[in-house]
C-alpha cells in the first residue's frame, strides 16, 4: 500500500535554531543539521515522512542574499512534486526579507512553505526552537477536508502565530513572539491547538496554475529613510548611486515628505532618469495615501509611486523581483501597485 503519511521537506539554512556556542569565543555559530536532529528526538513521534536538505555551509541570516534565496527556490522547485509541504529553517534577522522574496520568486505556489527559526538554540535546555520546528511541520502537513494543503503560500511560524510571509516584520530581538504583521491578520493562532484563520489564508482566485519560479533579483535598489533636516547632499548621493534602478522611499505618516524645492527636484530628476521610486510609510501600521496631504500629493506629482501598505521587506524584494524580470519601467511601476501574492491590501 502506498505510504499516505504527510511528506515534508525541511530545508536548513542556518540561524540561531541550529547554532552552538563556540567554546573559545562564547559567540553563537551555525552548526550542522545532524546536531539539530539529535536535539529533537520528538520528531520521530510525528508520523511524517521527513526529508531534509541543508545549505553546504549553514549561515547566520545576516549573510543571506538573493543567491541563497535562489538556492531555496531551486530545492523547492526540484522537490515540488515529491513533497506535500516545505519547512525552511532560517535565522530570524532577515527572515521577513526571505519570506517576502520567496513569495515573489515562487509564483502560483499551491503548497505550504513555512519558514521558522528560534530565539534560543535548539540544543539549549530552555528553547523555543523545538516547539517552533514541530509546529511548523504540523502546519506544513495540515490538510483541508478535500485533501488539499491548508496553507498554500509562504508563511512565517513563530511562537504563537502564523503570519503571511510578505506581510511580516521582525519586531523583537529577544521576545519569543518575535514577528508581527501590522497590516494583516494572523493566518493561524497557536495555543493548545492550531486554529487557522481561514478567511485570511491565501487562495488563488483563478484555477491553479503550475508553479513558476524566478531566480533573477535585481539588487540595484536601496532604501532612503527620511528624517527632519535630512541634508540635500545625503539625498542626492543616494539618488545618484551608480546603476540605481529602484528606491524605496520611507516617508512620514500617510506618505509625506519635505516641501523644499531641492528635495522635490532631486526626486523628480531621479524619476526622470528612470529610477522607480516607491513611497512607503515609516509608521508601523497604516498605509500611504498620497491624496491626504499637500506634501504627499506634491511627492506623487514628481512621479513617485504609492506603495500603499507594503512592508519595507516586501517593497524592496518586490522591486528586486520586478526589475529582475526585465520588463519596461512603466510595467514595473504598474505591478508595484498591484497585489501579486497577498503582499498588499
Ligand atoms: N543572527 C541570527 C540569524 O539571523 C539570529 C537568529 O536566528 O535569531 O541568523
XYZ file of C-alpha atoms and ligand atoms in Angstrom:
354
model
C 0.000 0.000 0.000
C 1.241 3.489 -0.830
C 2.638 5.487 2.102
C -0.078 8.063 2.956
C 1.960 9.871 5.611
C 2.483 13.596 5.002
C 5.743 14.184 3.174
C 7.575 17.291 4.325
C 10.947 18.559 3.172
C 12.968 20.513 5.750
C 15.465 22.969 4.317
C 18.064 24.066 6.839
C 19.815 27.339 6.012
C 21.281 28.164 9.432
C 20.252 30.690 12.093
C 20.141 30.521 15.874
C 17.925 27.429 15.833
C 20.883 25.278 14.789
C 23.680 27.270 16.433
C 26.071 26.198 19.171
C 28.274 28.212 21.474
C 31.911 28.443 20.353
C 33.863 27.186 23.376
C 36.550 29.832 22.880
C 34.718 32.999 21.842
C 31.385 32.084 23.503
C 29.638 33.534 20.413
C 26.879 31.524 18.706
C 27.927 29.943 15.402
C 25.961 27.898 12.832
C 26.223 24.160 13.349
C 25.199 21.284 11.132
C 21.867 19.603 10.576
C 22.565 16.364 12.415
C 23.129 18.358 15.582
C 19.659 19.765 15.099
C 18.040 16.364 14.563
C 19.844 14.910 17.579
C 18.279 17.566 19.736
C 14.700 16.912 18.688
C 14.078 13.197 19.229
C 10.360 14.031 19.321
C 10.447 14.466 15.543
C 10.270 10.684 15.339
C 6.906 10.808 17.123
C 5.368 12.676 14.185
C 4.011 10.171 11.729
C 5.521 12.092 8.825
C 7.966 11.235 6.128
C 10.553 13.980 6.634
C 13.233 14.652 4.066
C 15.958 17.182 4.559
C 18.296 19.392 2.658
C 20.922 21.566 4.235
C 22.953 24.505 2.995
C 26.520 23.319 2.415
C 27.605 25.958 4.901
C 24.783 26.968 7.258
C 24.762 30.748 7.692
C 23.777 33.450 10.098
C 20.887 35.045 8.237
C 22.661 38.411 8.207
C 24.669 36.827 5.371
C 21.549 35.939 3.381
C 21.422 37.283 -0.180
C 19.472 36.628 -3.406
C 21.822 33.753 -4.351
C 20.715 31.951 -1.176
C 17.074 32.706 -1.981
C 17.717 31.147 -5.385
C 19.117 28.025 -3.698
C 15.990 27.662 -1.556
C 13.744 28.194 -4.595
C 15.676 25.583 -6.572
C 15.357 22.972 -3.814
C 11.607 23.620 -3.570
C 11.190 23.513 -7.338
C 13.224 20.300 -7.728
C 11.201 18.580 -4.993
C 7.819 20.178 -5.583
C 6.022 17.066 -6.761
C 7.588 14.765 -4.191
C 6.516 16.631 -1.046
C 3.274 17.994 0.406
C 4.966 20.925 2.086
C 8.247 22.617 2.922
C 9.713 23.900 6.184
C 12.595 26.333 5.886
C 14.786 26.761 8.975
C 16.254 30.230 8.903
C 17.771 32.880 11.156
C 15.304 35.448 12.409
C 17.274 38.566 11.441
C 16.420 38.534 7.748
C 13.595 36.001 7.830
C 10.967 38.555 6.761
C 13.080 39.512 3.712
C 13.466 35.866 2.695
C 9.754 35.212 3.235
C 8.859 38.210 1.061
C 11.394 37.327 -1.634
C 10.272 33.675 -1.823
C 6.636 34.747 -2.162
C 7.539 36.602 -5.381
C 10.065 34.062 -6.685
C 7.607 31.160 -6.245
C 4.669 32.339 -8.325
C 1.456 30.293 -8.268
C 2.516 28.341 -5.218
C -0.141 25.875 -4.062
C 1.816 24.155 -1.279
C 2.953 25.435 2.113
C 6.395 26.966 2.533
C 6.657 27.544 6.287
C 9.682 29.472 7.492
C 10.706 29.226 11.114
C 13.688 29.566 13.428
C 14.165 30.428 17.064
C 15.497 32.975 19.511
C 17.390 30.336 21.524
C 19.396 27.441 20.002
C 17.568 24.134 19.818
C 20.279 22.421 21.862
C 19.654 24.562 24.947
C 17.522 23.311 27.820
C 15.121 26.245 27.536
C 14.446 26.809 23.847
C 11.686 27.974 21.565
C 13.322 26.055 18.708
C 11.811 22.648 19.358
C 8.245 23.933 19.584
C 8.617 26.158 16.523
C 10.043 23.333 14.447
C 7.354 20.836 15.415
C 4.514 23.343 14.920
C 5.918 24.375 11.541
C 5.963 20.728 10.443
C 2.386 20.220 11.627
C 1.222 23.319 9.756
C 3.031 22.209 6.607
C 1.221 18.866 6.879
C -2.259 20.288 7.647
C -4.888 19.397 5.099
C -8.389 20.609 4.316
C -11.225 18.065 4.178
C -10.806 17.892 0.380
C -7.250 16.616 0.885
C -5.504 19.805 -0.228
C -2.888 21.531 1.920
C -4.473 24.163 4.181
C -1.659 26.679 3.692
C -0.773 27.439 0.067
C 1.656 30.299 0.479
C 4.917 31.367 2.084
C 4.342 31.952 5.806
C 6.356 32.576 8.965
C 5.614 30.441 12.014
C 6.924 31.876 15.241
C 5.783 31.003 18.769
C 2.029 31.741 18.915
C 1.338 32.870 15.366
C 1.492 32.016 11.715
C 1.899 35.154 9.588
C 1.803 35.728 5.853
C 5.482 35.893 4.848
C 5.300 39.051 2.750
C 3.347 40.882 5.487
C 5.746 40.050 8.311
C 8.375 42.064 10.122
C 10.773 41.084 12.887
C 9.677 43.226 15.789
C 11.694 41.931 18.727
C 15.318 40.917 19.203
C 14.551 38.985 22.365
C 10.850 38.154 22.650
C 9.717 34.657 21.689
C 6.876 36.249 19.703
C 9.461 37.931 17.504
C 7.357 38.518 14.383
C 4.306 40.543 13.627
C 2.202 41.651 10.724
C 0.964 45.189 11.231
C -1.432 45.407 8.325
C -2.749 41.857 8.003
C -4.285 39.408 10.491
C -2.582 36.211 11.583
C -3.069 33.138 9.376
C -3.260 30.925 12.457
C -3.070 31.182 16.242
C -1.049 28.593 18.097
C -2.280 27.703 21.561
C -3.414 24.343 22.813
C -4.213 23.650 19.196
C -3.550 25.273 15.822
C -6.514 27.457 14.848
C -6.435 28.623 11.250
C -7.924 31.979 10.327
C -9.470 30.624 7.154
C -10.598 33.980 5.761
C -7.024 35.246 5.876
C -5.371 32.317 4.071
C -4.244 32.930 0.500
C -6.403 31.313 -2.138
C -5.918 31.851 -5.859
C -8.982 33.279 -7.482
C -8.381 31.527 -10.772
C -7.740 27.861 -11.378
C -4.453 26.534 -10.043
C -1.525 27.213 -12.323
C 1.724 25.236 -12.345
C 4.449 26.602 -10.055
C 6.517 29.222 -11.860
C 9.921 30.027 -10.398
C 12.001 33.164 -10.929
C 15.629 33.480 -9.949
C 16.685 36.897 -11.196
C 16.541 39.504 -8.473
C 17.992 42.894 -9.403
C 19.883 44.279 -6.428
C 20.356 47.782 -7.871
C 17.869 49.071 -5.322
C 18.046 50.822 -1.985
C 16.121 52.483 0.846
C 16.044 56.180 1.677
C 14.646 56.809 5.144
C 13.611 60.449 5.641
C 14.153 62.418 8.857
C 13.553 66.073 9.672
C 16.585 68.023 8.461
C 17.890 65.360 6.063
C 20.709 67.099 4.135
C 20.464 67.631 0.404
C 23.905 66.021 -0.010
C 22.631 62.784 1.561
C 19.511 62.669 -0.610
C 21.425 63.460 -3.796
C 24.211 60.988 -3.086
C 21.696 58.161 -2.547
C 19.743 59.104 -5.677
C 22.955 59.325 -7.699
C 24.164 55.861 -6.693
C 25.683 54.323 -9.865
C 23.265 51.906 -11.628
C 20.431 52.656 -9.210
C 17.170 51.341 -10.685
C 14.759 51.286 -7.751
C 14.371 53.114 -4.459
C 12.034 52.574 -1.524
C 11.410 55.999 -0.008
C 10.350 55.717 3.626
C 8.239 58.778 4.320
C 6.362 60.354 7.226
C 2.796 59.396 8.158
C 0.474 58.890 5.207
C 3.323 59.318 2.701
C 4.568 62.850 3.286
C 7.967 64.399 2.658
C 9.617 67.808 2.950
C 8.240 70.563 0.719
C 11.638 72.123 -0.013
C 12.274 72.784 -3.677
C 15.635 70.974 -3.777
C 14.012 67.809 -2.396
C 11.248 67.702 -4.999
C 13.723 68.465 -7.769
C 16.152 65.770 -6.663
C 13.363 63.186 -6.575
C 11.944 64.289 -9.922
C 15.396 64.194 -11.563
C 15.823 60.587 -10.424
C 12.333 59.605 -11.638
C 13.034 61.264 -14.995
C 16.286 59.288 -15.246
C 14.227 56.091 -14.917
C 14.654 55.242 -11.215
C 11.463 53.603 -9.904
C 10.676 55.245 -6.543
C 8.133 53.665 -4.206
C 6.659 55.584 -1.301
C 6.010 53.606 1.884
C 5.303 54.916 5.357
C 7.704 54.814 8.296
C 4.681 54.094 10.530
C 4.412 50.517 11.737
C 0.761 50.418 10.780
C -1.409 52.022 8.080
C -0.774 52.993 4.501
C 0.415 55.698 2.144
C -2.395 57.908 0.902
C -0.894 60.484 -1.460
C -4.134 62.488 -1.571
C -4.469 63.165 2.160
C -1.909 65.993 2.461
C -0.463 68.522 0.077
C 3.052 67.283 0.971
C 2.136 63.751 -0.153
C 0.391 64.981 -3.282
C 3.414 67.065 -4.302
C 5.597 63.990 -3.938
C 3.194 61.944 -6.071
C 3.358 64.661 -8.744
C 7.116 64.052 -9.098
C 6.287 60.524 -10.287
C 6.796 58.647 -7.016
C 4.571 55.538 -6.841
C 2.454 54.895 -3.710
C 3.440 51.618 -2.052
C 0.172 51.540 -0.061
C 0.621 49.245 2.959
C 3.669 47.258 1.802
C 6.206 46.368 4.477
C 9.797 47.544 3.862
C 10.813 43.938 3.309
C 8.072 43.303 0.755
C 8.658 46.637 -1.018
C 12.398 46.120 -1.583
C 12.123 42.451 -2.598
C 9.164 43.150 -4.901
C 11.244 45.850 -6.614
C 14.173 43.408 -6.960
C 11.821 40.809 -8.414
C 10.058 43.085 -10.916
C 13.302 44.776 -12.032
C 14.820 41.301 -12.374
C 12.102 40.332 -14.841
C 13.434 42.832 -17.330
C 10.111 44.466 -18.020
C 9.520 48.041 -19.136
C 9.777 50.651 -16.378
C 6.107 51.521 -16.845
C 5.223 47.869 -16.212
C 7.391 47.736 -13.077
C 5.501 50.808 -11.811
C 2.179 49.236 -12.686
C 2.883 45.907 -10.978
C 4.346 47.626 -7.906
C 0.812 48.887 -7.322
C -0.897 45.527 -7.925
C -1.295 42.817 -5.330
C 0.687 39.855 -6.729
C 0.514 37.344 -3.890
C -1.211 38.903 -0.898
C 1.501 41.444 -0.077
C -0.748 44.500 -0.370
C -4.327 45.309 0.676
N 21.696 36.220 13.889
C 20.752 35.123 13.873
C 20.327 34.905 12.436
O 19.542 35.632 11.922
C 19.574 35.448 14.742
C 18.514 34.382 14.828
O 18.494 33.375 14.159
O 17.603 34.564 15.642
O 20.817 34.000 11.809
